[in-house]
């Protein structure tokens, strides 16, 4: 057994002095090495770190503590910049420039569409010759032609009809007085409907003929329908009603009996009725009509025939009816 003593060195480093102090420590290391098998090995002494002074240790510790605080503050500032970029920007500064731009754009559009596009073109673009050669002449005939949109006011209706009490203008009444009323016997059977021209009659008289069937006597004077009917035969009672108007009488046939009270055919001549019968009449199968429900006549044809016969004046023997004026709306029941 061999015993070895190893001398270890300690080094001290100082900032104040550049000297290196060595300290030697004596350590005894005992190693048991077999004599035959273990070779002798010399171990180099371990170099230990030089001791640091206390002041230097404090400075290093403070620097280590300060460095992470600064880094944290820098990171927090960067995060604030990234998170709230809009807080630093003042949006109120954009109000004035935006309103100014919109105002200028509106003024420009108004000028372009409201003034520039609508301004009148110069005469040089309208006329192909110089406007200095245009001779101005006063036109005195501007209002001599009638205006197409204006019409003469209607004449007041002051004349009363002796047939039904309706009012007409003086001009209308003068024209009506040059013609005679026309009486037409009109069929009212179901197969004869719809009737023609009845809405133009001044007076309509309806009475029973036979078996619940009625006929109509229409007196036409103010209007002249081109088609009226279907026309049917004459009965005595209708003849008496018609004679009060001394009309031109249109009918197809009449009742003939031995009794003068019902003999309509004989009494037509006895009463001096200006009969036309079926002169100018025609038949029409329109709508599947068949006789005796398809014969028609015309009031205009009757007036033309009466003019040729000299029957074109309003009869002076007509006694007008007395008509009661319509009550005011507030007094009506």
Short mmCIF file of C-alpha atoms in Angstrom, two decimals:
data_model
loop_
_atom_site.label_atom_id
_atom_site.label_comp_id
_atom_site.label_asym_id
_atom_site.label_seq_id
_atom_site.Cartn_x
_atom_site.Cartn_y
_atom_site.Cartn_z
CA UNK A 1 0.00 0.00 0.00
CA UNK A 2 1.34 3.28 -0.96
CA UNK A 3 0.02 6.61 0.33
CA UNK A 4 0.04 9.74 -1.76
CA UNK A 5 -0.46 13.28 -0.71
CA UNK A 6 -1.80 15.69 -3.27
CA UNK A 7 -1.44 19.37 -3.00
CA UNK A 8 -4.44 21.34 -4.40
CA UNK A 9 -4.22 24.96 -5.46
CA UNK A 10 -6.84 27.64 -4.83
CA UNK A 11 -6.88 30.88 -6.90
CA UNK A 12 -8.47 34.18 -5.81
CA UNK A 13 -9.32 36.82 -8.47
CA UNK A 14 -9.86 40.42 -7.55
CA UNK A 15 -10.94 43.46 -9.66
CA UNK A 16 -8.87 45.79 -7.59
CA UNK A 17 -5.66 43.97 -8.13
CA UNK A 18 -4.62 41.88 -11.05
CA UNK A 19 -2.71 39.57 -8.89
CA UNK A 20 -3.71 36.02 -8.61
CA UNK A 21 -3.34 34.49 -5.26
CA UNK A 22 -2.73 30.86 -4.95
CA UNK A 23 -3.66 28.86 -2.01
CA UNK A 24 -2.55 25.47 -1.44
CA UNK A 25 -4.60 22.93 0.36
CA UNK A 26 -3.24 19.84 1.57
CA UNK A 27 -5.33 16.87 1.07
CA UNK A 28 -4.39 13.48 1.70
CA UNK A 29 -5.60 10.95 -0.64
CA UNK A 30 -5.06 7.45 0.13
CA UNK A 31 -5.24 4.96 -2.62
CA UNK A 32 -4.73 1.28 -2.31
CA UNK A 33 -3.29 -0.11 -5.46
CA UNK A 34 -2.15 -3.61 -5.69
CA UNK A 35 1.45 -3.85 -6.21
CA UNK A 36 1.38 -6.09 -9.19
CA UNK A 37 -1.86 -5.27 -11.08
CA UNK A 38 -2.40 -1.45 -10.51
CA UNK A 39 0.00 0.83 -12.28
CA UNK A 40 0.90 4.06 -10.80
CA UNK A 41 -1.31 6.87 -12.04
CA UNK A 42 -0.65 10.43 -11.31
CA UNK A 43 -3.74 12.57 -11.06
CA UNK A 44 -3.57 16.17 -12.01
CA UNK A 45 -4.91 18.52 -9.49
CA UNK A 46 -8.43 19.85 -10.12
CA UNK A 47 -8.69 23.46 -10.96
CA UNK A 48 -11.30 25.17 -8.93
CA UNK A 49 -13.03 28.38 -9.93
CA UNK A 50 -11.55 31.44 -8.47
CA UNK A 51 -13.64 32.95 -5.74
CA UNK A 52 -15.63 36.12 -6.57
CA UNK A 53 -15.74 39.03 -4.29
CA UNK A 54 -18.96 39.90 -2.48
CA UNK A 55 -19.44 43.29 -4.20
CA UNK A 56 -19.15 41.70 -7.61
CA UNK A 57 -21.68 39.05 -6.61
CA UNK A 58 -24.18 41.71 -5.52
CA UNK A 59 -23.81 43.63 -8.82
CA UNK A 60 -24.38 40.49 -10.84
CA UNK A 61 -27.45 39.60 -8.78
CA UNK A 62 -28.96 43.09 -9.20
CA UNK A 63 -28.27 43.04 -12.95
CA UNK A 64 -30.00 39.69 -13.24
CA UNK A 65 -33.02 41.01 -11.35
CA UNK A 66 -33.25 44.24 -13.42
CA UNK A 67 -32.92 42.58 -16.82
CA UNK A 68 -36.17 40.51 -16.69
CA UNK A 69 -38.15 43.56 -15.41
CA UNK A 70 -37.08 45.66 -18.41
CA UNK A 71 -37.86 42.84 -20.79
CA UNK A 72 -41.34 42.45 -19.25
CA UNK A 73 -42.04 46.19 -19.64
CA UNK A 74 -40.96 46.09 -23.29
CA UNK A 75 -43.21 43.10 -23.96
CA UNK A 76 -46.19 44.81 -22.26
CA UNK A 77 -45.69 47.94 -24.39
CA UNK A 78 -45.53 45.86 -27.57
CA UNK A 79 -48.73 43.99 -26.61
CA UNK A 80 -50.53 47.26 -25.93
CA UNK A 81 -49.49 48.59 -29.33
CA UNK A 82 -50.77 45.46 -31.04
CA UNK A 83 -54.00 45.14 -29.06
CA UNK A 84 -55.26 48.76 -29.15
CA UNK A 85 -54.02 50.45 -32.32
CA UNK A 86 -57.34 52.33 -32.73
CA UNK A 87 -57.08 54.06 -29.33
CA UNK A 88 -54.16 56.16 -30.42
CA UNK A 89 -55.92 57.14 -33.74
CA UNK A 90 -58.32 60.11 -33.44
CA UNK A 91 -61.29 59.44 -35.76
CA UNK A 92 -62.76 62.87 -35.13
CA UNK A 93 -60.08 64.35 -37.35
CA UNK A 94 -61.72 62.69 -40.38
CA UNK A 95 -65.12 64.41 -39.94
CA UNK A 96 -64.15 67.71 -41.52
CA UNK A 97 -62.28 66.35 -44.57
CA UNK A 98 -65.01 63.76 -45.28
CA UNK A 99 -67.78 66.37 -45.12
CA UNK A 100 -65.74 68.71 -47.29
CA UNK A 101 -65.22 66.02 -49.94
CA UNK A 102 -68.92 65.07 -49.96
CA UNK A 103 -69.97 68.74 -50.20
CA UNK A 104 -67.67 69.39 -53.12
CA UNK A 105 -68.89 66.23 -54.86
CA UNK A 106 -72.54 67.29 -54.40
CA UNK A 107 -71.83 70.76 -55.77
CA UNK A 108 -70.08 69.25 -58.77
CA UNK A 109 -72.94 66.86 -59.53
CA UNK A 110 -75.52 69.64 -59.16
CA UNK A 111 -73.59 71.89 -61.53
CA UNK A 112 -73.13 69.14 -64.11
CA UNK A 113 -76.67 67.73 -64.15
CA UNK A 114 -78.62 70.82 -63.07
CA UNK A 115 -76.85 73.63 -64.93
CA UNK A 116 -74.40 72.38 -67.50
CA UNK A 117 -76.62 69.68 -69.05
CA UNK A 118 -79.75 71.88 -69.07
CA UNK A 119 -78.30 75.13 -70.31
CA UNK A 120 -79.81 76.31 -73.62
CA UNK A 121 -77.88 75.68 -76.78
CA UNK A 122 -76.62 78.68 -78.71
CA UNK A 123 -78.51 79.71 -81.83
CA UNK A 124 -75.55 78.80 -84.00
CA UNK A 125 -76.13 75.14 -83.11
CA UNK A 126 -79.88 75.33 -83.69
CA UNK A 127 -79.94 77.30 -86.96
CA UNK A 128 -77.71 76.62 -89.90
CA UNK A 129 -77.63 80.30 -90.83
CA UNK A 130 -76.75 83.47 -89.05
CA UNK A 131 -79.45 84.68 -86.68
CA UNK A 132 -78.79 88.27 -87.75
CA UNK A 133 -80.67 87.55 -90.98
CA UNK A 134 -83.89 86.48 -89.19
CA UNK A 135 -86.59 89.10 -89.63
CA UNK A 136 -88.90 89.45 -86.64
CA UNK A 137 -92.54 89.96 -87.60
CA UNK A 138 -95.48 90.50 -85.31
CA UNK A 139 -98.03 87.73 -85.64
CA UNK A 140 -101.46 89.14 -84.99
CA UNK A 141 -103.32 85.95 -85.88
CA UNK A 142 -102.19 83.89 -82.91
CA UNK A 143 -105.60 83.55 -81.29
CA UNK A 144 -107.74 83.47 -84.42
CA UNK A 145 -107.75 79.68 -84.58
CA UNK A 146 -109.81 77.73 -82.02
CA UNK A 147 -107.97 75.79 -79.37
CA UNK A 148 -108.44 72.02 -79.80
CA UNK A 149 -108.59 71.38 -76.06
CA UNK A 150 -111.24 74.01 -75.40
CA UNK A 151 -114.91 73.59 -76.19
CA UNK A 152 -117.77 76.01 -76.08
CA UNK A 153 -119.72 75.95 -72.83
CA UNK A 154 -123.01 74.12 -72.91
CA UNK A 155 -126.09 76.20 -73.40
CA UNK A 156 -128.27 76.33 -70.30
CA UNK A 157 -131.26 74.02 -70.31
CA UNK A 158 -134.24 76.27 -69.82
CA UNK A 159 -136.90 74.72 -72.10
CA UNK A 160 -139.27 72.13 -70.67
CA UNK A 161 -140.40 69.17 -72.76
CA UNK A 162 -144.21 68.91 -73.11
CA UNK A 163 -143.94 65.11 -73.16
CA UNK A 164 -142.08 64.28 -69.96
CA UNK A 165 -141.07 67.56 -68.30
CA UNK A 166 -137.34 67.18 -68.98
CA UNK A 167 -135.33 70.33 -69.69
CA UNK A 168 -133.47 71.05 -72.91
CA UNK A 169 -131.54 74.01 -74.27
CA UNK A 170 -133.26 76.47 -76.57
CA UNK A 171 -131.29 75.20 -79.57
CA UNK A 172 -132.27 71.60 -78.84
CA UNK A 173 -135.91 72.54 -78.39
CA UNK A 174 -135.96 74.44 -81.70
CA UNK A 175 -134.68 71.34 -83.50
CA UNK A 176 -137.22 69.10 -81.77
CA UNK A 177 -140.13 71.34 -82.70
CA UNK A 178 -139.44 70.65 -86.40
CA UNK A 179 -140.33 66.97 -86.08
CA UNK A 180 -143.27 64.92 -84.92
CA UNK A 181 -143.18 62.31 -82.12
CA UNK A 182 -143.00 58.67 -83.22
CA UNK A 183 -145.06 55.96 -81.46
CA UNK A 184 -143.81 52.35 -81.74
CA UNK A 185 -145.59 49.17 -80.65
CA UNK A 186 -142.86 47.03 -79.03
CA UNK A 187 -143.02 43.32 -78.28
CA UNK A 188 -142.32 42.39 -74.64
CA UNK A 189 -142.43 38.60 -74.93
CA UNK A 190 -139.64 36.60 -73.33
CA UNK A 191 -138.43 35.39 -76.74
CA UNK A 192 -138.29 39.01 -77.96
CA UNK A 193 -135.80 40.14 -75.33
CA UNK A 194 -133.51 41.95 -75.15
CA UNK A 195 -135.35 44.91 -76.66
CA UNK A 196 -133.71 47.54 -78.84
CA UNK A 197 -133.94 51.33 -78.57
CA UNK A 198 -136.31 51.44 -75.62
CA UNK A 199 -133.87 53.41 -73.43
CA UNK A 200 -134.10 56.36 -75.89
CA UNK A 201 -137.88 56.78 -75.50
CA UNK A 202 -139.30 59.90 -73.87
CA UNK A 203 -142.41 58.06 -72.65
CA UNK A 204 -143.03 54.30 -72.20
CA UNK A 205 -146.49 52.84 -71.59
CA UNK A 206 -146.88 49.17 -70.62
CA UNK A 207 -150.18 47.28 -70.50
CA UNK A 208 -151.49 43.73 -70.53
CA UNK A 209 -152.40 42.25 -73.91
CA UNK A 210 -153.36 38.63 -73.29
CA UNK A 211 -152.53 35.76 -70.92
CA UNK A 212 -150.31 37.90 -68.73
CA UNK A 213 -148.15 39.06 -71.68
CA UNK A 214 -147.56 42.80 -71.93
CA UNK A 215 -146.60 45.11 -74.78
CA UNK A 216 -144.94 48.48 -74.72
CA UNK A 217 -145.80 51.74 -76.44
CA UNK A 218 -142.72 53.89 -76.81
CA UNK A 219 -142.99 57.61 -77.68
CA UNK A 220 -139.73 58.89 -79.27
CA UNK A 221 -139.08 62.59 -79.78
CA UNK A 222 -135.79 63.88 -78.28
CA UNK A 223 -133.71 60.92 -79.53
CA UNK A 224 -133.87 58.85 -82.70
CA UNK A 225 -132.53 55.26 -82.38
CA UNK A 226 -131.60 53.58 -85.66
CA UNK A 227 -133.01 50.28 -84.44
CA UNK A 228 -136.14 49.86 -82.36
CA UNK A 229 -138.22 46.76 -81.67
CA UNK A 230 -139.18 44.03 -82.11
CA UNK A 231 -142.43 45.62 -83.32
CA UNK A 232 -145.85 43.99 -82.91
CA UNK A 233 -149.54 44.59 -83.68
CA UNK A 234 -151.70 47.43 -82.37
CA UNK A 235 -154.47 47.17 -79.79
CA UNK A 236 -157.30 49.64 -79.14
CA UNK A 237 -156.10 50.82 -75.77
CA UNK A 238 -152.62 51.61 -77.16
CA UNK A 239 -154.25 53.50 -80.03
CA UNK A 240 -156.10 55.73 -77.61
CA UNK A 241 -152.93 56.46 -75.60
CA UNK A 242 -150.94 57.18 -78.74
CA UNK A 243 -153.58 59.52 -80.20
CA UNK A 244 -152.90 62.03 -77.42
CA UNK A 245 -149.49 62.75 -79.05
CA UNK A 246 -150.73 62.77 -82.70
CA UNK A 247 -147.60 60.77 -83.65
CA UNK A 248 -146.20 58.85 -86.58
CA UNK A 249 -147.34 55.32 -85.67
CA UNK A 250 -145.17 52.23 -86.33
CA UNK A 251 -146.83 48.81 -85.89
CA UNK A 252 -147.19 45.46 -87.64
CA UNK A 253 -150.88 44.65 -87.88
CA UNK A 254 -153.78 45.55 -85.63
CA UNK A 255 -156.80 44.05 -83.87
CA UNK A 256 -159.82 43.90 -86.24
CA UNK A 257 -163.29 43.32 -84.77
CA UNK A 258 -166.93 44.19 -85.48
CA UNK A 259 -167.11 46.19 -82.28
CA UNK A 260 -165.98 49.79 -82.88
CA UNK A 261 -164.81 49.98 -79.29
CA UNK A 262 -162.10 47.38 -79.95
CA UNK A 263 -161.62 47.66 -83.71
CA UNK A 264 -158.12 49.12 -83.73
CA UNK A 265 -157.65 48.67 -87.49
CA UNK A 266 -160.72 50.79 -88.28
CA UNK A 267 -160.15 53.35 -85.58
CA UNK A 268 -156.64 54.17 -86.89
CA UNK A 269 -158.31 55.91 -89.83
CA UNK A 270 -161.22 57.15 -87.73
CA UNK A 271 -158.84 58.94 -85.36
CA UNK A 272 -156.77 60.32 -88.26
CA UNK A 273 -153.53 58.68 -87.03
CA UNK A 274 -150.54 59.17 -89.35
CA UNK A 275 -149.68 55.49 -89.55
CA UNK A 276 -146.51 54.13 -91.13
CA UNK A 277 -147.11 50.46 -90.30
CA UNK A 278 -144.03 48.48 -91.50
CA UNK A 279 -142.63 50.98 -94.03
CA UNK A 280 -138.83 50.74 -93.76
CA UNK A 281 -138.98 47.74 -91.37
CA UNK A 282 -136.79 44.64 -91.65
CA UNK A 283 -136.35 41.23 -90.01
CA UNK A 284 -133.23 39.94 -88.30
CA UNK A 285 -132.44 36.38 -87.19
CA UNK A 286 -129.56 37.55 -85.02
CA UNK A 287 -129.26 35.50 -81.85
CA UNK A 288 -131.54 32.76 -83.19
CA UNK A 289 -134.65 34.95 -83.28
CA UNK A 290 -137.69 33.78 -85.21
CA UNK A 291 -140.96 35.44 -86.25
CA UNK A 292 -142.84 37.24 -84.84
CA UNK A 293 -140.02 38.31 -82.48
CA UNK A 294 -137.49 39.47 -85.11
CA UNK A 295 -138.99 42.52 -86.89
CA UNK A 296 -137.42 45.96 -86.36
CA UNK A 297 -137.90 49.51 -87.59
CA UNK A 298 -136.15 52.90 -87.29
CA UNK A 299 -137.30 56.24 -85.86
CA UNK A 300 -135.03 58.06 -88.31
CA UNK A 301 -136.76 56.32 -91.25
CA UNK A 302 -140.12 57.36 -89.81
CA UNK A 303 -139.07 61.02 -89.69
CA UNK A 304 -137.78 60.85 -93.26
CA UNK A 305 -141.08 59.37 -94.40
CA UNK A 306 -143.05 61.98 -92.44
CA UNK A 307 -141.03 64.76 -94.06
CA UNK A 308 -141.98 63.48 -97.51
CA UNK A 309 -145.60 63.29 -96.41
CA UNK A 310 -145.59 66.77 -94.85
CA UNK A 311 -145.86 65.42 -91.30
CA UNK A 312 -142.71 67.07 -90.01
CA UNK A 313 -144.04 69.61 -87.51
CA UNK A 314 -144.74 69.26 -83.84
CA UNK A 315 -148.52 68.95 -83.38
CA UNK A 316 -150.14 71.96 -81.77
CA UNK A 317 -152.93 69.82 -80.33
CA UNK A 318 -150.70 68.23 -77.70
CA UNK A 319 -151.63 69.16 -74.18
CA UNK A 320 -148.56 69.00 -72.00
CA UNK A 321 -148.69 67.27 -68.69
CA UNK A 322 -148.29 69.10 -65.43
CA UNK A 323 -145.18 67.78 -63.73
CA UNK A 324 -144.26 68.23 -60.13
CA UNK A 325 -140.77 69.43 -59.38
CA UNK A 326 -138.44 67.05 -57.62
CA UNK A 327 -138.20 67.69 -53.92
CA UNK A 328 -134.91 68.66 -52.33
CA UNK A 329 -132.76 65.82 -51.15
CA UNK A 330 -133.27 66.76 -47.51
CA UNK A 331 -137.07 66.67 -47.99
CA UNK A 332 -137.18 63.30 -49.72
CA UNK A 333 -138.40 60.29 -47.79
#
